[in-house]
PDB file of C-alpha atoms and ligand atoms in Angstrom:
ATOM      1  CA  MET A  64     -48.432  -8.928 -42.594  1.00  0.00           C
ATOM      2  CA  THR A  65     -49.300 -12.084 -44.536  1.00  0.00           C
ATOM      3  CA  GLU A  66     -48.485 -15.251 -42.664  1.00  0.00           C
ATOM      4  CA  THR A  67     -46.422 -17.574 -44.835  1.00  0.00           C
ATOM      5  CA  THR A  68     -43.979 -19.093 -42.337  1.00  0.00           C
ATOM      6  CA  PRO A  69     -44.867 -22.316 -40.544  1.00  0.00           C
ATOM      7  CA  ILE A  70     -47.440 -21.288 -37.955  1.00  0.00           C
ATOM      8  CA  SER A  71     -46.117 -23.829 -35.501  1.00  0.00           C
ATOM      9  CA  ARG A  72     -42.937 -21.944 -34.592  1.00  0.00           C
ATOM     10  CA  ARG A  73     -44.809 -18.717 -33.791  1.00  0.00           C
ATOM     11  CA  GLU A  74     -47.439 -20.661 -31.900  1.00  0.00           C
ATOM     12  CA  LYS A  75     -44.808 -22.696 -30.032  1.00  0.00           C
ATOM     13  CA  THR A  76     -43.065 -19.520 -28.855  1.00  0.00           C
ATOM     14  CA  ALA A  77     -46.395 -18.051 -27.711  1.00  0.00           C
ATOM     15  CA  GLU A  78     -47.313 -21.302 -25.936  1.00  0.00           C
ATOM     16  CA  ARG A  79     -44.000 -21.298 -24.037  1.00  0.00           C
ATOM     17  CA  LEU A  80     -44.433 -17.629 -23.079  1.00  0.00           C
ATOM     18  CA  LEU A  81     -48.030 -18.206 -21.944  1.00  0.00           C
ATOM     19  CA  LYS A  82     -46.867 -21.047 -19.663  1.00  0.00           C
ATOM     20  CA  SER A  83     -44.067 -18.917 -18.262  1.00  0.00           C
ATOM     21  CA  SER A  84     -46.510 -16.026 -17.675  1.00  0.00           C
ATOM     22  CA  ALA A  85     -48.843 -18.330 -15.746  1.00  0.00           C
ATOM     23  CA  ALA A  86     -45.974 -19.685 -13.645  1.00  0.00           C
ATOM     24  CA  ARG A  87     -44.007 -16.502 -12.966  1.00  0.00           C
ATOM     25  CA  SER A  88     -45.833 -13.198 -12.715  1.00  0.00           C
ATOM     26  CA  TYR A  89     -46.020 -10.597  -9.970  1.00  0.00           C
ATOM     27  CA  ASP A  90     -48.781  -8.413  -8.650  1.00  0.00           C
ATOM     28  CA  PRO A  91     -46.993  -5.182  -7.684  1.00  0.00           C
ATOM     29  CA  GLU A  92     -49.980  -4.068  -5.598  1.00  0.00           C
ATOM     30  CA  ILE A  93     -49.266  -6.984  -3.255  1.00  0.00           C
ATOM     31  CA  ASP A  94     -45.618  -7.824  -3.925  1.00  0.00           C
ATOM     32  CA  ILE A  95     -44.263  -4.340  -3.218  1.00  0.00           C
ATOM     33  CA  ASP A  96     -44.496  -2.833   0.248  1.00  0.00           C
ATOM     34  CA  TRP A  97     -45.710   0.605  -0.783  1.00  0.00           C
ATOM     35  CA  SER A  98     -45.972   1.727   2.832  1.00  0.00           C
ATOM     36  CA  ALA A  99     -42.208   1.295   3.461  1.00  0.00           C
ATOM     37  CA  PRO A 100     -40.502   4.696   3.820  1.00  0.00           C
ATOM     38  CA  LEU A 101     -37.764   5.711   1.354  1.00  0.00           C
ATOM     39  CA  ALA A 102     -34.249   4.992   2.684  1.00  0.00           C
ATOM     40  CA  GLU A 103     -32.392   8.229   3.405  1.00  0.00           C
ATOM     41  CA  ASP A 104     -28.923   7.006   2.446  1.00  0.00           C
ATOM     42  CA  LYS A 105     -29.774   5.255  -0.837  1.00  0.00           C
ATOM     43  CA  TYR A 106     -29.547   6.344  -4.456  1.00  0.00           C
ATOM     44  CA  PHE A 107     -32.324   6.267  -7.032  1.00  0.00           C
ATOM     45  CA  LEU A 108     -29.998   5.713  -9.990  1.00  0.00           C
ATOM     46  CA  PRO A 109     -26.364   4.475  -9.827  1.00  0.00           C
ATOM     47  CA  GLU A 110     -24.205   7.630  -9.840  1.00  0.00           C
ATOM     48  CA  HIS A 111     -22.174   6.543 -12.871  1.00  0.00           C
ATOM     49  CA  ARG A 112     -25.411   6.351 -14.926  1.00  0.00           C
ATOM     50  CA  VAL A 113     -26.418   9.966 -14.202  1.00  0.00           C
ATOM     51  CA  SER A 114     -26.057  11.960 -17.430  1.00  0.00           C
ATOM     52  CA  LEU A 115     -23.657  14.576 -16.010  1.00  0.00           C
ATOM     53  CA  TYR A 116     -21.410  12.098 -14.134  1.00  0.00           C
ATOM     54  CA  GLY A 117     -17.728  12.906 -14.653  1.00  0.00           C
ATOM     55  CA  THR A 118     -18.251  16.442 -16.012  1.00  0.00           C
ATOM     56  CA  GLU A 119     -17.240  19.790 -14.507  1.00  0.00           C
ATOM     57  CA  LEU A 120     -20.922  20.506 -13.833  1.00  0.00           C
ATOM     58  CA  TRP A 121     -21.083  17.272 -11.840  1.00  0.00           C
ATOM     59  CA  ASP A 122     -18.060  18.281  -9.763  1.00  0.00           C
ATOM     60  CA  ARG A 123     -19.845  21.490  -8.813  1.00  0.00           C
ATOM     61  CA  LEU A 124     -22.933  19.654  -7.488  1.00  0.00           C
ATOM     62  CA  SER A 125     -23.164  18.763  -3.782  1.00  0.00           C
ATOM     63  CA  PRO A 126     -23.633  15.058  -2.866  1.00  0.00           C
ATOM     64  CA  GLU A 127     -27.340  15.814  -2.134  1.00  0.00           C
ATOM     65  CA  GLN A 128     -27.793  17.492  -5.518  1.00  0.00           C
ATOM     66  CA  ARG A 129     -26.205  14.466  -7.232  1.00  0.00           C
ATOM     67  CA  VAL A 130     -28.698  12.111  -5.547  1.00  0.00           C
ATOM     68  CA  GLU A 131     -31.509  14.525  -6.451  1.00  0.00           C
ATOM     69  CA  LEU A 132     -30.481  14.657 -10.120  1.00  0.00           C
ATOM     70  CA  GLY A 133     -30.322  10.829 -10.244  1.00  0.00           C
ATOM     71  CA  LYS A 134     -33.828  10.708  -8.759  1.00  0.00           C
ATOM     72  CA  HIS A 135     -35.219  13.104 -11.377  1.00  0.00           C
ATOM     73  CA  GLU A 136     -33.479  11.230 -14.207  1.00  0.00           C
ATOM     74  CA  ILE A 137     -34.958   7.870 -13.167  1.00  0.00           C
ATOM     75  CA  ILE A 138     -38.396   9.469 -12.781  1.00  0.00           C
ATOM     76  CA  SER A 139     -38.049  10.911 -16.292  1.00  0.00           C
ATOM     77  CA  ILE A 140     -37.079   7.493 -17.707  1.00  0.00           C
ATOM     78  CA  THR A 141     -39.960   5.857 -15.800  1.00  0.00           C
ATOM     79  CA  SER A 142     -42.472   8.465 -17.037  1.00  0.00           C
ATOM     80  CA  PHE A 143     -41.333   7.792 -20.601  1.00  0.00           C
ATOM     81  CA  GLY A 144     -41.613   4.044 -19.859  1.00  0.00           C
ATOM     82  CA  ILE A 145     -45.334   4.466 -19.164  1.00  0.00           C
ATOM     83  CA  TYR A 146     -45.869   6.152 -22.559  1.00  0.00           C
ATOM     84  CA  ALA A 147     -43.873   3.418 -24.309  1.00  0.00           C
ATOM     85  CA  GLU A 148     -45.912   0.703 -22.595  1.00  0.00           C
ATOM     86  CA  VAL A 149     -49.191   2.394 -23.570  1.00  0.00           C
ATOM     87  CA  ALA A 150     -48.037   2.505 -27.215  1.00  0.00           C
ATOM     88  CA  LEU A 151     -47.088  -1.174 -27.031  1.00  0.00           C
ATOM     89  CA  MET A 152     -50.493  -2.047 -25.559  1.00  0.00           C
ATOM     90  CA  HIS A 153     -52.177  -0.373 -28.563  1.00  0.00           C
ATOM     91  CA  LEU A 154     -49.987  -2.426 -30.893  1.00  0.00           C
ATOM     92  CA  LEU A 155     -50.657  -5.701 -29.082  1.00  0.00           C
ATOM     93  CA  LEU A 156     -54.408  -5.150 -29.059  1.00  0.00           C
ATOM     94  CA  LYS A 157     -54.180  -4.717 -32.800  1.00  0.00           C
ATOM     95  CA  VAL A 158     -52.482  -8.129 -33.059  1.00  0.00           C
ATOM     96  CA  VAL A 159     -55.653  -9.565 -31.517  1.00  0.00           C
ATOM     97  CA  THR A 160     -58.132  -7.732 -33.769  1.00  0.00           C
ATOM     98  CA  ASP A 161     -56.027  -8.297 -36.921  1.00  0.00           C
ATOM     99  CA  GLY A 162     -56.079 -12.093 -36.695  1.00  0.00           C
ATOM    100  CA  ASP A 163     -57.607 -15.099 -35.036  1.00  0.00           C
ATOM    101  CA  PRO A 164     -58.187 -14.557 -31.292  1.00  0.00           C
ATOM    102  CA  THR A 165     -58.010 -18.296 -30.626  1.00  0.00           C
ATOM    103  CA  THR A 166     -54.336 -18.507 -31.639  1.00  0.00           C
ATOM    104  CA  ARG A 167     -51.699 -18.741 -28.932  1.00  0.00           C
ATOM    105  CA  HIS A 168     -49.928 -15.632 -30.205  1.00  0.00           C
ATOM    106  CA  ALA A 169     -53.117 -13.537 -29.931  1.00  0.00           C
ATOM    107  CA  GLN A 170     -53.627 -14.900 -26.428  1.00  0.00           C
ATOM    108  CA  TYR A 171     -50.022 -14.120 -25.554  1.00  0.00           C
ATOM    109  CA  ALA A 172     -50.497 -10.578 -26.922  1.00  0.00           C
ATOM    110  CA  LEU A 173     -53.388 -10.145 -24.455  1.00  0.00           C
ATOM    111  CA  THR A 174     -51.254 -11.575 -21.643  1.00  0.00           C
ATOM    112  CA  GLU A 175     -48.530  -9.059 -22.463  1.00  0.00           C
ATOM    113  CA  VAL A 176     -51.113  -6.231 -22.374  1.00  0.00           C
ATOM    114  CA  ALA A 177     -52.044  -7.442 -18.881  1.00  0.00           C
ATOM    115  CA  ASP A 178     -48.344  -7.390 -17.864  1.00  0.00           C
ATOM    116  CA  GLU A 179     -47.889  -3.858 -19.224  1.00  0.00           C
ATOM    117  CA  CYS A 180     -51.071  -2.661 -17.475  1.00  0.00           C
ATOM    118  CA  ARG A 181     -49.593  -3.807 -14.154  1.00  0.00           C
ATOM    119  CA  HIS A 182     -46.198  -2.294 -15.032  1.00  0.00           C
ATOM    120  CA  SER A 183     -47.597   1.126 -15.900  1.00  0.00           C
ATOM    121  CA  THR A 184     -49.627   1.118 -12.678  1.00  0.00           C
ATOM    122  CA  MET A 185     -46.479   0.086 -10.764  1.00  0.00           C
ATOM    123  CA  PHE A 186     -44.410   2.827 -12.426  1.00  0.00           C
ATOM    124  CA  GLY A 187     -47.115   5.373 -11.629  1.00  0.00           C
ATOM    125  CA  ARG A 188     -47.091   4.347  -7.972  1.00  0.00           C
ATOM    126  CA  GLY A 189     -43.286   4.411  -7.923  1.00  0.00           C
ATOM    127  CA  ILE A 190     -43.249   7.967  -9.283  1.00  0.00           C
ATOM    128  CA  GLU A 191     -45.867   9.008  -6.737  1.00  0.00           C
ATOM    129  CA  LYS A 192     -43.765   7.458  -3.947  1.00  0.00           C
ATOM    130  CA  SER A 193     -40.644   9.366  -4.984  1.00  0.00           C
ATOM    131  CA  GLY A 194     -42.465  12.652  -4.375  1.00  0.00           C
ATOM    132  CA  VAL A 195     -41.374  13.930  -7.811  1.00  0.00           C
ATOM    133  CA  LYS A 196     -43.999  14.913 -10.386  1.00  0.00           C
ATOM    134  CA  PRO A 197     -44.020  12.763 -13.551  1.00  0.00           C
ATOM    135  CA  TYR A 198     -42.210  14.182 -16.571  1.00  0.00           C
ATOM    136  CA  LEU A 199     -44.919  14.510 -19.175  1.00  0.00           C
ATOM    137  CA  ALA A 200     -43.912  13.998 -22.813  1.00  0.00           C
ATOM    138  CA  PRO A 201     -44.680  16.838 -25.267  1.00  0.00           C
ATOM    139  CA  TRP A 202     -48.394  17.072 -26.156  1.00  0.00           C
ATOM    140  CA  TRP A 203     -47.787  16.101 -29.808  1.00  0.00           C
ATOM    141  CA  PHE A 204     -46.046  12.902 -28.698  1.00  0.00           C
ATOM    142  CA  ARG A 205     -48.918  11.986 -26.375  1.00  0.00           C
ATOM    143  CA  HIS A 206     -51.402  12.483 -29.237  1.00  0.00           C
ATOM    144  CA  LEU A 207     -49.239  10.418 -31.581  1.00  0.00           C
ATOM    145  CA  LEU A 208     -49.361   7.550 -29.074  1.00  0.00           C
ATOM    146  CA  ASN A 209     -53.094   7.336 -29.489  1.00  0.00           C
ATOM    147  CA  LEU A 210     -52.592   6.986 -33.236  1.00  0.00           C
ATOM    148  CA  ALA A 211     -50.306   3.967 -32.730  1.00  0.00           C
ATOM    149  CA  LEU A 212     -53.305   1.777 -33.537  1.00  0.00           C
ATOM    150  CA  LEU A 213     -53.299   3.133 -37.093  1.00  0.00           C
ATOM    151  CA  LEU A 214     -49.698   2.128 -37.775  1.00  0.00           C
ATOM    152  CA  PRO A 215     -49.135  -1.041 -39.795  1.00  0.00           C
ATOM    153  CA  ILE A 216     -47.442  -3.708 -37.686  1.00  0.00           C
ATOM    154  CA  GLY A 217     -44.017  -4.533 -39.059  1.00  0.00           C
ATOM    155  CA  PRO A 218     -40.439  -5.197 -37.959  1.00  0.00           C
ATOM    156  CA  ALA A 219     -40.034  -1.465 -37.183  1.00  0.00           C
ATOM    157  CA  THR A 220     -42.853  -1.545 -34.614  1.00  0.00           C
ATOM    158  CA  TYR A 221     -41.325  -4.542 -32.820  1.00  0.00           C
ATOM    159  CA  GLY A 222     -37.851  -3.034 -33.323  1.00  0.00           C
ATOM    160  CA  GLY A 223     -39.037   0.152 -31.569  1.00  0.00           C
ATOM    161  CA  THR A 224     -40.489  -1.990 -28.786  1.00  0.00           C
ATOM    162  CA  LEU A 225     -37.125  -3.714 -28.369  1.00  0.00           C
ATOM    163  CA  LEU A 226     -35.328  -0.375 -28.355  1.00  0.00           C
ATOM    164  CA  VAL A 227     -37.263   0.778 -25.293  1.00  0.00           C
ATOM    165  CA  GLU A 228     -37.539  -2.610 -23.555  1.00  0.00           C
ATOM    166  CA  GLU A 229     -33.900  -3.664 -23.905  1.00  0.00           C
ATOM    167  CA  VAL A 230     -32.439  -0.252 -23.021  1.00  0.00           C
ATOM    168  CA  THR A 231     -34.461  -0.066 -19.780  1.00  0.00           C
ATOM    169  CA  ASP A 232     -33.831  -3.764 -19.112  1.00  0.00           C
ATOM    170  CA  ARG A 233     -30.067  -3.309 -19.065  1.00  0.00           C
ATOM    171  CA  LEU A 234     -30.280  -0.345 -16.707  1.00  0.00           C
ATOM    172  CA  GLN A 235     -32.746  -2.129 -14.420  1.00  0.00           C
ATOM    173  CA  ARG A 236     -30.651  -5.317 -14.263  1.00  0.00           C
ATOM    174  CA  GLU A 237     -27.695  -3.288 -13.014  1.00  0.00           C
ATOM    175  CA  SER A 238     -29.812  -1.351 -10.466  1.00  0.00           C
ATOM    176  CA  LEU A 239     -31.568  -4.389  -9.011  1.00  0.00           C
ATOM    177  CA  ALA A 240     -28.210  -5.914  -8.057  1.00  0.00           C
ATOM    178  CA  ASP A 241     -26.931  -2.676  -6.469  1.00  0.00           C
ATOM    179  CA  GLU A 242     -27.378  -2.524  -2.682  1.00  0.00           C
ATOM    180  CA  ASP A 243     -26.889   1.244  -2.673  1.00  0.00           C
ATOM    181  CA  ILE A 244     -30.171   1.720  -4.581  1.00  0.00           C
ATOM    182  CA  GLN A 245     -33.549   2.370  -2.882  1.00  0.00           C
ATOM    183  CA  PRO A 246     -35.144  -1.035  -1.983  1.00  0.00           C
ATOM    184  CA  THR A 247     -38.495  -0.076  -3.573  1.00  0.00           C
ATOM    185  CA  ILE A 248     -36.776   0.759  -6.846  1.00  0.00           C
ATOM    186  CA  ARG A 249     -34.819  -2.517  -6.729  1.00  0.00           C
ATOM    187  CA  MET A 250     -38.064  -4.466  -6.276  1.00  0.00           C
ATOM    188  CA  ILE A 251     -39.766  -2.571  -9.131  1.00  0.00           C
ATOM    189  CA  ASN A 252     -36.764  -3.411 -11.290  1.00  0.00           C
ATOM    190  CA  ARG A 253     -36.764  -7.084 -10.246  1.00  0.00           C
ATOM    191  CA  ILE A 254     -40.443  -7.473 -11.206  1.00  0.00           C
ATOM    192  CA  HIS A 255     -39.998  -5.613 -14.468  1.00  0.00           C
ATOM    193  CA  VAL A 256     -36.863  -7.480 -15.559  1.00  0.00           C
ATOM    194  CA  LEU A 257     -38.444 -10.881 -14.906  1.00  0.00           C
ATOM    195  CA  GLU A 258     -41.598 -10.134 -16.886  1.00  0.00           C
ATOM    196  CA  GLU A 259     -39.887  -8.150 -19.654  1.00  0.00           C
ATOM    197  CA  ALA A 260     -37.671 -11.142 -20.504  1.00  0.00           C
ATOM    198  CA  ARG A 261     -40.788 -12.715 -22.056  1.00  0.00           C
ATOM    199  CA  HIS A 262     -41.709  -9.519 -23.920  1.00  0.00           C
ATOM    200  CA  ILE A 263     -38.194  -9.266 -25.341  1.00  0.00           C
ATOM    201  CA  SER A 264     -38.337 -12.926 -26.499  1.00  0.00           C
ATOM    202  CA  PHE A 265     -41.693 -12.277 -28.197  1.00  0.00           C
ATOM    203  CA  ALA A 266     -40.595  -9.053 -29.932  1.00  0.00           C
ATOM    204  CA  ARG A 267     -37.289 -10.616 -31.072  1.00  0.00           C
ATOM    205  CA  ALA A 268     -39.123 -13.654 -32.485  1.00  0.00           C
ATOM    206  CA  GLU A 269     -41.527 -11.345 -34.347  1.00  0.00           C
ATOM    207  CA  VAL A 270     -38.677  -9.265 -35.833  1.00  0.00           C
ATOM    208  CA  THR A 271     -36.938 -12.456 -37.011  1.00  0.00           C
ATOM    209  CA  ARG A 272     -40.162 -13.918 -38.434  1.00  0.00           C
ATOM    210  CA  MET A 273     -41.242 -10.718 -40.210  1.00  0.00           C
ATOM    211  CA  THR A 274     -37.831  -9.887 -41.708  1.00  0.00           C
ATOM    212  CA  SER A 275     -37.439 -13.411 -43.058  1.00  0.00           C
ATOM    213  CA  ILE A 276     -40.861 -13.208 -44.759  1.00  0.00           C
ATOM    214  CA  LEU A 277     -40.078  -9.776 -46.244  1.00  0.00           C
ATOM    215  CA  ARG A 278     -36.705 -10.885 -47.638  1.00  0.00           C
ATOM    216  CA  ARG A 279     -38.406 -13.390 -49.942  1.00  0.00           C
ATOM    217  CA  SER A 280     -39.846 -10.923 -52.486  1.00  0.00           C
ATOM    218  CA  VAL A 281     -38.847  -7.684 -54.201  1.00  0.00           C
ATOM    219  CA  LEU A 282     -41.813  -5.810 -52.758  1.00  0.00           C
ATOM    220  CA  GLY A 283     -41.027  -7.319 -49.356  1.00  0.00           C
ATOM    221  CA  ARG A 284     -37.465  -6.024 -49.548  1.00  0.00           C
ATOM    222  CA  VAL A 285     -38.771  -2.522 -50.306  1.00  0.00           C
ATOM    223  CA  VAL A 286     -41.095  -2.730 -47.276  1.00  0.00           C
ATOM    224  CA  LEU A 287     -38.176  -3.992 -45.176  1.00  0.00           C
ATOM    225  CA  ALA A 288     -36.004  -1.039 -46.271  1.00  0.00           C
ATOM    226  CA  ALA A 289     -38.830   1.364 -45.342  1.00  0.00           C
ATOM    227  CA  ASN A 290     -39.138  -0.284 -41.914  1.00  0.00           C
ATOM    228  CA  ARG A 291     -35.366  -0.044 -41.432  1.00  0.00           C
ATOM    229  CA  LEU A 292     -35.388   3.662 -42.262  1.00  0.00           C
ATOM    230  CA  GLY A 293     -38.519   4.391 -40.180  1.00  0.00           C
ATOM    231  CA  LEU A 294     -36.981   2.770 -37.097  1.00  0.00           C
ATOM    232  CA  ALA A 295     -33.650   4.554 -37.613  1.00  0.00           C
ATOM    233  CA  LEU A 296     -35.468   7.910 -37.922  1.00  0.00           C
ATOM    234  CA  ALA A 297     -37.350   7.261 -34.674  1.00  0.00           C
ATOM    235  CA  ALA A 298     -34.310   6.070 -32.661  1.00  0.00           C
ATOM    236  CA  PRO A 299     -32.666   9.464 -31.855  1.00  0.00           C
ATOM    237  CA  GLY A 300     -36.030  10.984 -30.854  1.00  0.00           C
ATOM    238  CA  LEU A 301     -36.938   8.050 -28.591  1.00  0.00           C
ATOM    239  CA  VAL A 302     -33.607   8.274 -26.753  1.00  0.00           C
ATOM    240  CA  ARG A 303     -33.965  12.045 -26.436  1.00  0.00           C
ATOM    241  CA  LEU A 304     -37.480  11.752 -24.972  1.00  0.00           C
ATOM    242  CA  MET A 305     -36.254   9.478 -22.176  1.00  0.00           C
ATOM    243  CA  LEU A 306     -34.413  12.313 -20.438  1.00  0.00           C
ATOM    244  CA  HIS A 307     -36.606  15.385 -20.036  1.00  0.00           C
ATOM    245  CA  PRO A 308     -34.428  18.537 -19.968  1.00  0.00           C
ATOM    246  CA  ASP A 309     -36.309  19.828 -16.899  1.00  0.00           C
ATOM    247  CA  VAL A 310     -34.515  17.208 -14.765  1.00  0.00           C
ATOM    248  CA  TYR A 311     -31.584  19.665 -14.634  1.00  0.00           C
ATOM    249  CA  ARG A 312     -33.796  22.468 -13.344  1.00  0.00           C
ATOM    250  CA  ALA A 313     -34.398  20.356 -10.219  1.00  0.00           C
ATOM    251  CA  VAL A 314     -30.764  20.963  -9.165  1.00  0.00           C
ATOM    252  CA  GLY A 315     -30.630  24.599 -10.286  1.00  0.00           C
ATOM    253  CA  LEU A 316     -29.003  24.023 -13.699  1.00  0.00           C
ATOM    254  CA  ASP A 317     -30.006  25.568 -17.000  1.00  0.00           C
ATOM    255  CA  PRO A 318     -31.776  22.732 -18.919  1.00  0.00           C
ATOM    256  CA  LYS A 319     -30.447  23.727 -22.341  1.00  0.00           C
ATOM    257  CA  GLN A 320     -26.850  24.089 -21.244  1.00  0.00           C
ATOM    258  CA  ALA A 321     -26.874  20.959 -19.047  1.00  0.00           C
ATOM    259  CA  ARG A 322     -28.399  18.886 -21.860  1.00  0.00           C
ATOM    260  CA  LYS A 323     -25.577  20.003 -24.158  1.00  0.00           C
ATOM    261  CA  VAL A 324     -22.992  19.045 -21.551  1.00  0.00           C
ATOM    262  CA  ALA A 325     -24.652  15.641 -21.085  1.00  0.00           C
ATOM    263  CA  LYS A 326     -24.727  15.008 -24.826  1.00  0.00           C
ATOM    264  CA  ALA A 327     -20.993  15.685 -25.105  1.00  0.00           C
ATOM    265  CA  ASN A 328     -20.169  13.750 -21.911  1.00  0.00           C
ATOM    266  CA  PRO A 329     -18.135  10.616 -22.818  1.00  0.00           C
ATOM    267  CA  HIS A 330     -19.442   8.787 -19.704  1.00  0.00           C
ATOM    268  CA  HIS A 331     -23.045   9.436 -20.718  1.00  0.00           C
ATOM    269  CA  ARG A 332     -22.395   8.515 -24.350  1.00  0.00           C
ATOM    270  CA  GLU A 333     -20.820   5.260 -23.232  1.00  0.00           C
ATOM    271  CA  SER A 334     -23.760   4.580 -20.876  1.00  0.00           C
ATOM    272  CA  VAL A 335     -26.304   4.987 -23.683  1.00  0.00           C
ATOM    273  CA  ARG A 336     -24.218   2.781 -25.991  1.00  0.00           C
ATOM    274  CA  TRP A 337     -23.933   0.157 -23.222  1.00  0.00           C
ATOM    275  CA  MET A 338     -27.691   0.226 -22.577  1.00  0.00           C
ATOM    276  CA  GLY A 339     -28.428  -0.344 -26.256  1.00  0.00           C
ATOM    277  CA  GLU A 340     -25.617  -2.829 -26.946  1.00  0.00           C
ATOM    278  CA  ARG A 341     -27.547  -6.115 -26.903  1.00  0.00           C
ATOM    279  CA  MET A 342     -30.521  -4.672 -28.803  1.00  0.00           C
ATOM    280  CA  VAL A 343     -28.252  -3.058 -31.442  1.00  0.00           C
ATOM    281  CA  ASN A 344     -26.396  -6.364 -31.927  1.00  0.00           C
ATOM    282  CA  PHE A 345     -29.678  -8.207 -32.375  1.00  0.00           C
ATOM    283  CA  LEU A 346     -31.165  -5.667 -34.803  1.00  0.00           C
ATOM    284  CA  THR A 347     -27.921  -5.620 -36.805  1.00  0.00           C
ATOM    285  CA  GLU A 348     -27.983  -9.411 -37.108  1.00  0.00           C
ATOM    286  CA  ALA A 349     -31.657  -9.265 -38.116  1.00  0.00           C
ATOM    287  CA  GLY A 350     -30.761  -6.822 -40.911  1.00  0.00           C
ATOM    288  CA  MET A 351     -32.637  -3.904 -39.317  1.00  0.00           C
ATOM    289  CA  ILE A 352     -29.481  -1.792 -38.889  1.00  0.00           C
ATOM    290  CA  LYS A 353     -27.680  -1.767 -42.185  1.00  0.00           C
ATOM    291  CA  GLY A 354     -26.247   0.749 -44.653  1.00  0.00           C
ATOM    292  CA  PRO A 355     -24.631   4.171 -44.159  1.00  0.00           C
ATOM    293  CA  LEU A 356     -27.823   6.278 -43.761  1.00  0.00           C
ATOM    294  CA  THR A 357     -29.445   3.947 -41.225  1.00  0.00           C
ATOM    295  CA  LYS A 358     -26.193   3.615 -39.297  1.00  0.00           C
ATOM    296  CA  ALA A 359     -25.648   7.383 -39.224  1.00  0.00           C
ATOM    297  CA  LEU A 360     -29.119   7.844 -37.686  1.00  0.00           C
ATOM    298  CA  TRP A 361     -28.450   5.121 -35.110  1.00  0.00           C
ATOM    299  CA  ARG A 362     -25.121   6.770 -34.231  1.00  0.00           C
ATOM    300  CA  ARG A 363     -27.017  10.036 -33.682  1.00  0.00           C
ATOM    301  CA  SER A 364     -29.137   8.247 -31.082  1.00  0.00           C
ATOM    302  CA  LEU A 365     -25.840   7.315 -29.327  1.00  0.00           C
ATOM    303  CA  LEU A 366     -27.038   3.702 -29.180  1.00  0.00           C
ATOM    304  CA  LEU A 367     -24.616   2.703 -31.941  1.00  0.00           C
ATOM    305  CA  GLY A 368     -20.964   3.327 -31.058  1.00  0.00           C
ATOM    306  CA  ALA A 369     -18.904   5.750 -33.145  1.00  0.00           C
ATOM    307  CA  GLY A 370     -16.680   3.028 -34.640  1.00  0.00           C
ATOM    308  CA  ARG A 371     -19.539   0.924 -36.088  1.00  0.00           C
TER     309      ARG A 371
HETATM  310 FE1  FE2 B  22     -43.199  -3.301 -18.974  1.00  0.00          FE
HETATM  311 FE1  FE2 B  23     -42.710  -4.974 -22.017  1.00  0.00          FE
END
């Protein structure tokens, strides 16, 4: 995208984020005690965030099965998180090759790639520690990820980044403060939340910068509308991919039927809306969620509440 806004603001943001990265970053290889055994009496995901919580199916599960389902759901979300981070790394590397590598924002993009490399390694180790196999995304999705480099960078790409980062951020913030959650998971969440705050600032600043440039011309407004629609089309699929239907098989439930129950479950619907709340408010203010078609697609993702 052509740069017509004052460079200083973008560079200032990147400079601040670079300083913060240098001052406050973790090395999960050292900062997490991977040899510590899992606690027997702790949850992997707060019970009220499990997709079947509050349903008849939930009532029929034993306390052990409920913990087990929570474990599989968080492993599914974490597996998806790795794919999302890999896609973001592709995008950020393109920021470097598209422009001037001596700028602060290109250097911050590289710093964020380094963060995401550590995160994906940390998530992989966390999955391994849980004893549950990762939930692999469909093959076509994994191939699409490798094509992320070919996508033009626009507000939809950073909007999609925010969708994944802010949804997981809200869930992780709640879990890290919950003493009933496995200590290793709480530490993973603490590290991720601290470092993701910078990524969210960067992606939000880029959405604001890009949308304001696009609003200035007729062609720009057409491109903006296409970005708005593209992001809205992707939103329901991204949310769906986070919870692999096979998680239900782990507790002896039929994946198709259980997924239907989860989708109709008011607790689950409210959880998804809650996880997306801050991101949806931001994207609405930035003009990325607007108009009946876009809103209908966002409502389908459950991230936008029924009344909006
Ligand atoms: Fe991350
Ligand atoms: Fe991130």
